[in-house]
């Protein structure tokens, strides 16, 4: 029920919540970022130095795709665990190597991974069963795949309620 | 030396005779090993097909097979071998096997366009019998 109201990019329709994705290239752009109530800000860091600063500011959702996969080092995964970060992986902007690597590392370091469709139309939306089948066929354990597909979005909603 | 050889040959003959006798009386039954990879087990994926224009069965099957090939390649297409066996009232049954049904499920979002029309294929249920699959579609 909440899927089309909250997780779409931009302003929500029936409730006040909105979801915004922000790309950050350098530390000069950091003052633009502000935590606001009823807003999920998904940050996409494009340089290594920005990651720690973004986490210090209290942002909880980090996006990883083909552009910034090499930016994040293995050492920074411990940071994600300390700050209890949710990682978002858009399905149409990554290759399956990245998806597999993020999911396999996150079972050890990060508690929650969001597998988002990031679709431009209704036809591109991935059904949860298809996501589950894709993750398991990539070698992700079935328990973790179930957690990523069904539990992690609920945690994102809980973040919103907390705000 | 000769005595021990004679003893071993005799014991072997006795054991072979016992084995043949038990097989003949059907007291000793040797079952073939149940290798789960070899066992042929069918799976039926019930899907809803949402599209503005009507689609025929063969077009849907071709697109599903193309989607499996694009995502997993020719090897998994041959293993899973998806076939659309029923397509009634915008509901379809895709037959596959236990090894490859996840491959078919994962490939369904790739069937986004059929003959220049946007199509959504939504998986509903996976069953092991065609009877139950037909019941879910509403034709059984």
Coordinates of C-alpha atoms in Angstrom, one line a residue, chain A:
Chain A
X1 CA 0.0 0.0 0.0
X2 CA 2.8 2.4 0.9
X3 CA 5.0 1.5 -2.0
X4 CA 3.6 4.0 -4.6
X5 CA 3.1 6.7 -1.9
X6 CA 6.5 6.7 -0.3
X7 CA 9.1 5.1 -2.4
X8 CA 8.5 7.1 -5.6
X9 CA 11.0 9.8 -6.3
X10 CA 9.6 13.2 -5.4
X11 CA 6.7 14.4 -3.3
X12 CA 4.3 11.7 -2.0
X13 CA 0.6 12.0 -3.0
X14 CA -1.5 11.2 0.0
X15 CA 0.9 11.6 2.8
X16 CA 3.5 14.3 3.3
X17 CA 6.5 12.0 3.0
X18 CA 8.8 12.3 0.0
X19 CA 11.9 10.6 -1.2
X20 CA 14.9 12.5 -2.7
X21 CA 18.1 11.1 -4.2
X22 CA 21.1 13.5 -4.0
X23 CA 24.5 13.0 -5.7
X24 CA 27.4 14.5 -3.8
X25 CA 30.7 14.9 -5.6
X26 CA 32.7 17.0 -3.2
X27 CA 32.6 18.3 0.3
X28 CA 31.5 21.8 -0.9
X29 CA 28.1 20.4 -1.7
X30 CA 27.6 19.0 1.8
X31 CA 25.9 22.2 3.3
X32 CA 23.1 21.8 0.9
X33 CA 22.1 18.5 2.6
X34 CA 19.7 18.8 5.5
X35 CA 17.8 16.3 7.4
X36 CA 14.1 17.1 7.2
X37 CA 11.0 15.4 8.7
X38 CA 8.9 13.3 6.4
X39 CA 11.7 13.0 3.8
X40 CA 13.9 10.1 3.0
X41 CA 17.1 11.4 1.6
X42 CA 19.1 8.8 -0.4
X43 CA 22.7 10.0 -0.8
X44 CA 24.9 8.9 -3.6
X45 CA 28.5 9.7 -2.7
X46 CA 30.9 10.1 -5.7
X47 CA 34.1 10.5 -3.8
X48 CA 35.7 8.7 -0.9
X49 CA 36.1 11.7 1.4
X50 CA 32.4 12.5 1.3
X51 CA 31.2 9.1 2.7
X52 CA 32.3 9.7 6.3
X53 CA 31.0 13.3 6.3
X54 CA 27.6 12.1 5.0
X55 CA 27.3 9.5 7.7
X56 CA 28.3 12.0 10.4
X57 CA 25.4 14.2 9.3
X58 CA 23.0 11.4 10.1
X59 CA 21.9 10.2 6.7
X60 CA 20.9 6.6 6.8
X61 CA 20.4 5.5 3.2
X62 CA 23.4 5.3 0.8
X63 CA 23.0 4.4 -2.8
X64 CA 25.5 2.2 -4.6
X65 CA 25.5 1.7 -8.4
X66 CA 27.9 1.4 -11.3
X67 CA 29.1 5.1 -10.9
X68 CA 30.3 4.9 -7.3
X69 CA 30.9 1.1 -6.8
X70 CA 34.7 1.7 -6.8
X71 CA 34.5 4.7 -4.5
X72 CA 33.5 2.6 -1.5
X73 CA 36.3 0.6 0.0
X74 CA 36.1 -2.6 2.0
X75 CA 37.2 -0.7 5.1
X76 CA 34.3 1.6 4.9
X77 CA 31.9 -1.3 5.2
X78 CA 32.7 -1.3 8.9
X79 CA 31.6 2.3 9.1
X80 CA 28.3 1.4 7.6
X81 CA 27.8 -1.2 10.3
X82 CA 28.7 1.3 13.0
X83 CA 26.2 3.9 11.7
X84 CA 23.6 1.3 10.9
X85 CA 23.2 2.3 7.3
X86 CA 20.8 1.0 4.7
X87 CA 22.4 0.4 1.3
X88 CA 20.3 0.9 -1.8
X89 CA 21.0 -0.9 -5.0
X90 CA 19.0 0.1 -8.1
X91 CA 18.4 -3.0 -10.3
X92 CA 18.5 -1.2 -13.7
X93 CA 21.7 0.8 -13.0
X94 CA 24.0 -2.0 -11.9
X95 CA 25.4 -5.1 -13.5
X96 CA 24.8 -8.3 -11.7
X97 CA 28.4 -8.6 -10.5
X98 CA 27.9 -5.4 -8.4
X99 CA 24.6 -6.7 -7.1
X100 CA 26.1 -10.0 -6.0
X101 CA 29.2 -8.4 -4.4
X102 CA 27.1 -5.9 -2.4
X103 CA 24.7 -8.6 -1.2
X104 CA 27.4 -11.0 -0.3
X105 CA 29.5 -8.4 1.6
X106 CA 26.4 -6.9 3.3
X107 CA 25.5 -10.2 4.9
X108 CA 28.6 -9.8 7.0
X109 CA 28.8 -6.0 7.3
X110 CA 25.5 -4.3 6.6
X111 CA 22.2 -5.4 8.1
X112 CA 19.9 -4.0 5.4
X113 CA 20.1 -3.7 1.6
X114 CA 17.3 -2.3 -0.4
X115 CA 16.9 -3.8 -3.8
X116 CA 15.0 -1.1 -5.7
X117 CA 13.5 -1.3 -9.2
X118 CA 14.2 2.4 -10.0
X119 CA 11.8 2.1 -12.9
X120 CA 10.8 4.8 -15.2
X121 CA 7.5 3.2 -15.9
X122 CA 5.1 0.6 -14.5
X123 CA 6.4 -2.1 -16.9
X124 CA 9.9 -2.0 -15.4
X125 CA 8.8 -2.7 -11.8
X126 CA 10.3 -5.9 -10.4
X127 CA 8.0 -8.2 -8.5
X128 CA 9.4 -9.2 -5.1
X129 CA 9.3 -12.9 -6.2
X130 CA 11.4 -12.1 -9.2
X131 CA 13.9 -10.2 -7.0
X132 CA 14.1 -13.1 -4.6
X133 CA 14.7 -15.6 -7.5
X134 CA 17.4 -13.3 -9.0
X135 CA 19.2 -13.0 -5.7
X136 CA 19.2 -16.7 -5.0
X137 CA 20.3 -17.5 -8.5
X138 CA 23.2 -15.1 -8.0
X139 CA 24.3 -17.1 -5.0
X140 CA 22.9 -15.0 -2.1
X141 CA 21.6 -17.2 0.8
X142 CA 17.9 -17.5 0.7
X143 CA 17.4 -16.2 4.2
X144 CA 19.4 -13.0 3.4
X145 CA 17.6 -12.5 0.1
X146 CA 14.2 -12.8 1.9
X147 CA 15.4 -10.2 4.4
X148 CA 16.6 -7.8 1.7
X149 CA 13.4 -8.0 -0.3
X150 CA 10.7 -8.0 2.4
X151 CA 12.2 -6.7 5.6
X152 CA 14.5 -3.9 4.5
X153 CA 11.7 -1.7 3.0
X154 CA 9.8 -2.0 6.3
X155 CA 12.8 -0.6 8.1
X156 CA 12.9 2.3 5.7
X157 CA 9.3 3.0 6.6
X158 CA 10.2 2.8 10.3
X159 CA 13.0 5.4 9.6
X160 CA 10.3 7.7 8.2
X161 CA 8.1 7.3 11.2
X162 CA 11.0 8.1 13.5
X163 CA 11.6 11.3 11.7

